[in-house]
Coordinates of C-alpha atoms in Angstrom, one line a residue:
Chain A
S1157 CA -2.0 -17.7 3.1
Y1158 CA -2.6 -15.2 5.7
E1159 CA -5.9 -13.2 5.7
L1160 CA -7.0 -9.8 7.4
T1161 CA -10.6 -9.5 7.7
Q1162 CA -12.2 -6.1 7.7
P1163 CA -15.9 -4.9 7.8
P1164 CA -16.8 -3.6 4.4
S1165 CA -18.4 -0.5 5.9
V1166 CA -18.8 1.5 9.1
S1167 CA -20.9 4.6 9.7
V1168 CA -20.6 7.2 12.2
S1169 CA -22.0 10.6 12.8
P1170 CA -19.9 13.8 13.0
G1171 CA -18.1 14.3 16.3
Q1172 CA -18.7 10.7 17.3
T1173 CA -16.0 7.8 17.6
A1174 CA -15.5 5.6 14.8
T1175 CA -14.0 2.0 15.2
I1176 CA -12.6 0.0 12.4
T1177 CA -11.5 -3.5 13.3
C1178 CA -9.0 -5.9 11.4
S1179 CA -8.7 -9.5 12.3
G1180 CA -6.2 -12.2 11.6
D1181 CA -4.8 -15.1 13.4
K1182 CA -2.5 -14.2 16.1
L1183 CA -2.4 -10.6 14.6
G1184 CA -1.3 -9.2 17.9
D1185 CA 2.0 -11.1 17.5
K1186 CA 2.7 -8.8 14.4
F1187 CA 2.9 -5.2 13.7
A1188 CA -0.4 -3.8 12.1
C1189 CA -0.3 -0.4 10.2
W1190 CA -3.5 1.3 8.8
Y1191 CA -3.9 3.6 5.5
Q1192 CA -6.6 6.0 4.6
Q1193 CA -7.5 6.3 0.8
K1194 CA -9.9 9.0 -0.2
P1195 CA -11.5 8.8 -3.6
G1196 CA -9.4 9.3 -6.6
Q1197 CA -6.4 9.8 -4.1
S1198 CA -3.1 7.7 -3.2
P1199 CA -3.2 5.8 0.1
V1200 CA -2.0 7.7 3.1
L1201 CA -0.2 6.0 6.2
V1202 CA -2.2 7.0 9.2
I1203 CA -0.6 4.4 11.8
S1204 CA 2.3 2.3 11.6
Q1205 CA 3.7 -0.3 14.1
D1206 CA 0.4 -0.8 15.9
S1207 CA -0.2 2.6 17.4
V1208 CA 2.5 5.2 15.9
R1209 CA 1.0 8.1 14.4
P1210 CA 3.2 9.8 11.6
L1211 CA 4.1 13.5 11.7
G1212 CA 1.1 15.5 10.3
I1213 CA -1.8 12.9 11.1
P1214 CA -4.2 14.3 13.5
E1215 CA -4.2 13.3 17.2
R1216 CA -7.9 12.0 16.9
F1217 CA -6.3 9.0 14.9
S1218 CA -5.2 6.0 17.4
A1219 CA -4.8 2.2 17.3
S1220 CA -4.2 -0.8 19.1
N1221 CA -3.4 -4.3 18.2
S1222 CA -3.9 -7.6 20.6
G1223 CA -5.0 -11.0 20.2
N1224 CA -6.4 -11.5 16.8
T1225 CA -7.6 -7.9 16.3
A1226 CA -6.3 -4.6 15.6
T1227 CA -8.4 -1.7 15.9
L1228 CA -8.4 2.0 14.5
T1229 CA -10.1 4.4 16.4
I1230 CA -11.2 8.0 15.2
S1231 CA -12.3 10.2 18.1
G1232 CA -14.4 13.2 17.2
T1233 CA -14.9 12.0 13.6
Q1234 CA -15.0 14.7 11.0
T1235 CA -16.5 14.7 7.5
V1236 CA -13.1 15.1 5.9
D1237 CA -12.5 11.4 7.5
E1238 CA -14.8 9.8 5.1
A1239 CA -12.6 7.4 3.2
D1240 CA -11.6 3.9 2.5
Y1241 CA -9.3 2.5 5.4
Y1242 CA -7.0 -0.6 5.1
C1243 CA -5.0 -2.2 7.5
Q1244 CA -1.7 -4.2 6.6
A1245 CA 0.7 -6.6 8.4
W1246 CA 3.7 -8.7 7.6
D1247 CA 3.5 -12.4 7.5
S1248 CA 6.0 -15.2 6.2
S1249 CA 8.0 -12.7 4.3
T1250 CA 4.8 -11.3 2.5
V1251 CA 2.7 -8.1 3.0
V1252 CA -0.8 -8.6 3.5
F1253 CA -3.7 -5.8 3.2
G1254 CA -7.0 -6.3 4.7
G1255 CA -10.1 -5.8 2.3
G1256 CA -10.7 -2.2 3.2
T1257 CA -13.5 -0.6 5.1
K1258 CA -15.6 2.1 3.9
L1259 CA -16.0 4.8 6.5
T1260 CA -19.1 7.0 6.1
V1261 CA -19.6 10.2 8.2
L1262 CA -23.3 11.3 8.2
Chain B
E1352 CA 10.4 16.1 1.0
V1353 CA 10.4 12.7 0.4
Q1354 CA 8.4 12.1 -2.8
L1355 CA 7.7 9.3 -5.4
V1356 CA 6.6 10.2 -9.0
Q1357 CA 5.3 7.8 -11.4
S1358 CA 5.3 7.7 -15.0
G1359 CA 1.7 8.7 -17.0
A1360 CA -1.3 6.6 -17.6
E1361 CA -0.9 3.9 -20.2
V1362 CA -3.3 2.3 -22.8
K1363 CA -2.3 -0.9 -24.2
K1364 CA -3.6 -3.8 -26.0
P1365 CA -3.6 -7.5 -24.8
G1366 CA -0.3 -9.2 -25.7
E1367 CA 1.8 -5.9 -25.6
S1368 CA 4.7 -5.2 -23.3
L1369 CA 4.9 -2.4 -20.7
K1370 CA 7.3 -0.9 -18.2
I1371 CA 6.3 1.8 -15.9
S1372 CA 8.4 3.7 -13.5
C1373 CA 8.5 5.4 -10.2
N1374 CA 11.3 7.9 -9.4
G1375 CA 12.2 8.5 -5.6
S1376 CA 13.6 11.9 -4.4
G1377 CA 14.5 13.4 -0.9
Y1378 CA 16.0 10.6 0.2
N1379 CA 18.7 7.7 0.0
F1380 CA 16.9 5.8 -2.6
A1381 CA 19.2 2.8 -2.6
T1382 CA 18.6 2.1 1.2
Y1383 CA 14.8 1.7 1.4
W1384 CA 12.6 -1.0 0.1
V1385 CA 10.0 0.3 -2.7
A1386 CA 6.9 -1.6 -3.2
W1387 CA 4.4 -1.9 -6.1
V1388 CA 0.9 -2.2 -5.1
R1389 CA -2.2 -3.0 -7.4
Q1390 CA -5.8 -1.8 -7.1
M1391 CA -8.2 -3.0 -9.6
P1392 CA -11.2 -0.9 -10.5
G1393 CA -13.5 -0.6 -7.3
K1394 CA -11.1 -2.9 -5.4
G1395 CA -8.8 -2.9 -2.6
L1396 CA -5.1 -2.8 -2.4
E1397 CA -2.9 -5.8 -3.4
W1398 CA 0.7 -6.0 -2.6
M1399 CA 2.7 -7.1 -5.9
G1400 CA 6.2 -7.2 -4.5
F1401 CA 9.1 -4.9 -3.8
I1402 CA 12.8 -4.3 -4.3
Y1403 CA 15.8 -3.2 -2.4
P1404 CA 17.3 -1.0 -5.0
G1405 CA 20.9 -1.3 -3.2
D1406 CA 21.4 -4.7 -4.3
S1407 CA 18.2 -5.5 -6.4
D1408 CA 16.8 -7.9 -3.9
V1409 CA 13.2 -8.5 -5.1
R1410 CA 10.4 -10.2 -3.1
Y1411 CA 7.1 -11.2 -5.1
N1412 CA 3.6 -11.9 -3.9
P1413 CA 3.4 -15.5 -4.3
S1414 CA -0.5 -15.2 -4.5
L1415 CA -0.4 -13.2 -7.8
P1416 CA 0.2 -14.8 -11.3
G1417 CA 3.8 -14.5 -12.0
H1418 CA 4.0 -12.3 -15.4
I1419 CA 5.4 -9.2 -13.8
S1420 CA 8.9 -8.3 -12.9
I1421 CA 10.2 -5.7 -10.8
S1422 CA 13.5 -3.8 -11.1
A1423 CA 15.4 -0.7 -10.0
D1424 CA 18.0 1.5 -11.2
K1425 CA 19.7 3.2 -8.2
S1426 CA 21.9 5.5 -10.2
L1427 CA 18.5 7.0 -11.5
S1428 CA 16.6 6.5 -8.3
T1429 CA 13.9 4.9 -10.2
A1430 CA 12.0 1.5 -9.8
Y1431 CA 10.2 -0.4 -12.5
L1432 CA 7.2 -2.5 -13.0
Q1433 CA 7.2 -4.6 -16.2
W1434 CA 4.9 -6.8 -18.0
T1435 CA 6.2 -8.8 -21.0
S1436 CA 2.5 -9.6 -22.1
L1437 CA -0.3 -7.8 -20.9
K1438 CA -3.9 -9.2 -20.2
A1439 CA -7.2 -7.5 -19.9
S1440 CA -7.1 -8.3 -16.2
D1441 CA -3.8 -6.1 -15.8
T1442 CA -6.3 -3.2 -16.0
A1443 CA -5.7 -1.4 -12.6
M1444 CA -4.0 1.7 -11.0
Y1445 CA -0.5 0.7 -9.8
Y1446 CA 1.0 2.5 -7.0
C1447 CA 4.5 2.6 -6.0
A1448 CA 5.3 3.2 -2.1
R1449 CA 8.7 3.8 0.0
G1450 CA 9.1 1.0 2.5
Q1451 CA 11.4 1.0 5.3
Q1452 CA 15.2 0.2 5.4
H1453 CA 14.5 -3.1 7.0
L1454 CA 12.7 -6.0 5.2
V1455 CA 10.5 -7.4 8.0
D1456 CA 7.5 -5.7 9.3
N1457 CA 7.6 -3.2 6.6
W1458 CA 5.1 -0.4 6.1
F1459 CA 4.7 2.1 3.2
D1460 CA 5.1 5.9 3.5
P1461 CA 4.8 7.9 1.2
W1462 CA 3.1 6.5 -1.9
G1463 CA 3.2 7.7 -5.4
Q1464 CA 0.4 9.4 -7.4
G1465 CA -0.4 6.1 -9.2
T1466 CA -0.3 5.0 -12.9
L1467 CA -3.2 3.8 -14.5
V1468 CA -2.8 1.0 -16.8
T1469 CA -5.6 0.1 -19.3
V1470 CA -5.4 -3.0 -21.2
S1471 CA -8.2 -3.2 -24.1
S1472 CA -8.4 -4.7 -27.5

């Protein structure tokens, strides 16, 4: 079955750029999306279709997808961005989530 | 406003049955896929399956044990996740989420508030 691999944790200082990766075989040939989940809350879509930001998501969130890696970038990271982030893709008629990355802003 | 509202928390014993619900509003419920996603305590998101309420086409995650069923009543704008015999390992938060109108390359937005299911003797 298809797998998406994310680093378990990423740390960043406030105001700096956070980069979270998601790796999968030929992931660039598929659409990747990203969700943010804060403690005790439901996931929220922050990026769809590789790089489309939904209404209401701050411009500091951007993403790309090429080769075997999708990347979520948060520019000017704020303390409110501290959360778990999950990538997701579609493969062979199934939905696949990455294992999640805990972003710590300190 | 597009919204998904789920039924409340449940505490059950092993072997009992359970059906939880997800009511959609603010859009044409019949024409968007609705997914169910499991999150076990302290763990990540796992797609369980989804349903197209318009014709009740259901797709399940082949990697997960097959003792759940997904259904929908489009007249009530409600999707359901059901177990016939719960296990302690079913203890988790369950989310429903609205997918897209197409099947392939689906993504999910918005998500319901979650239903916590606790299975304990």
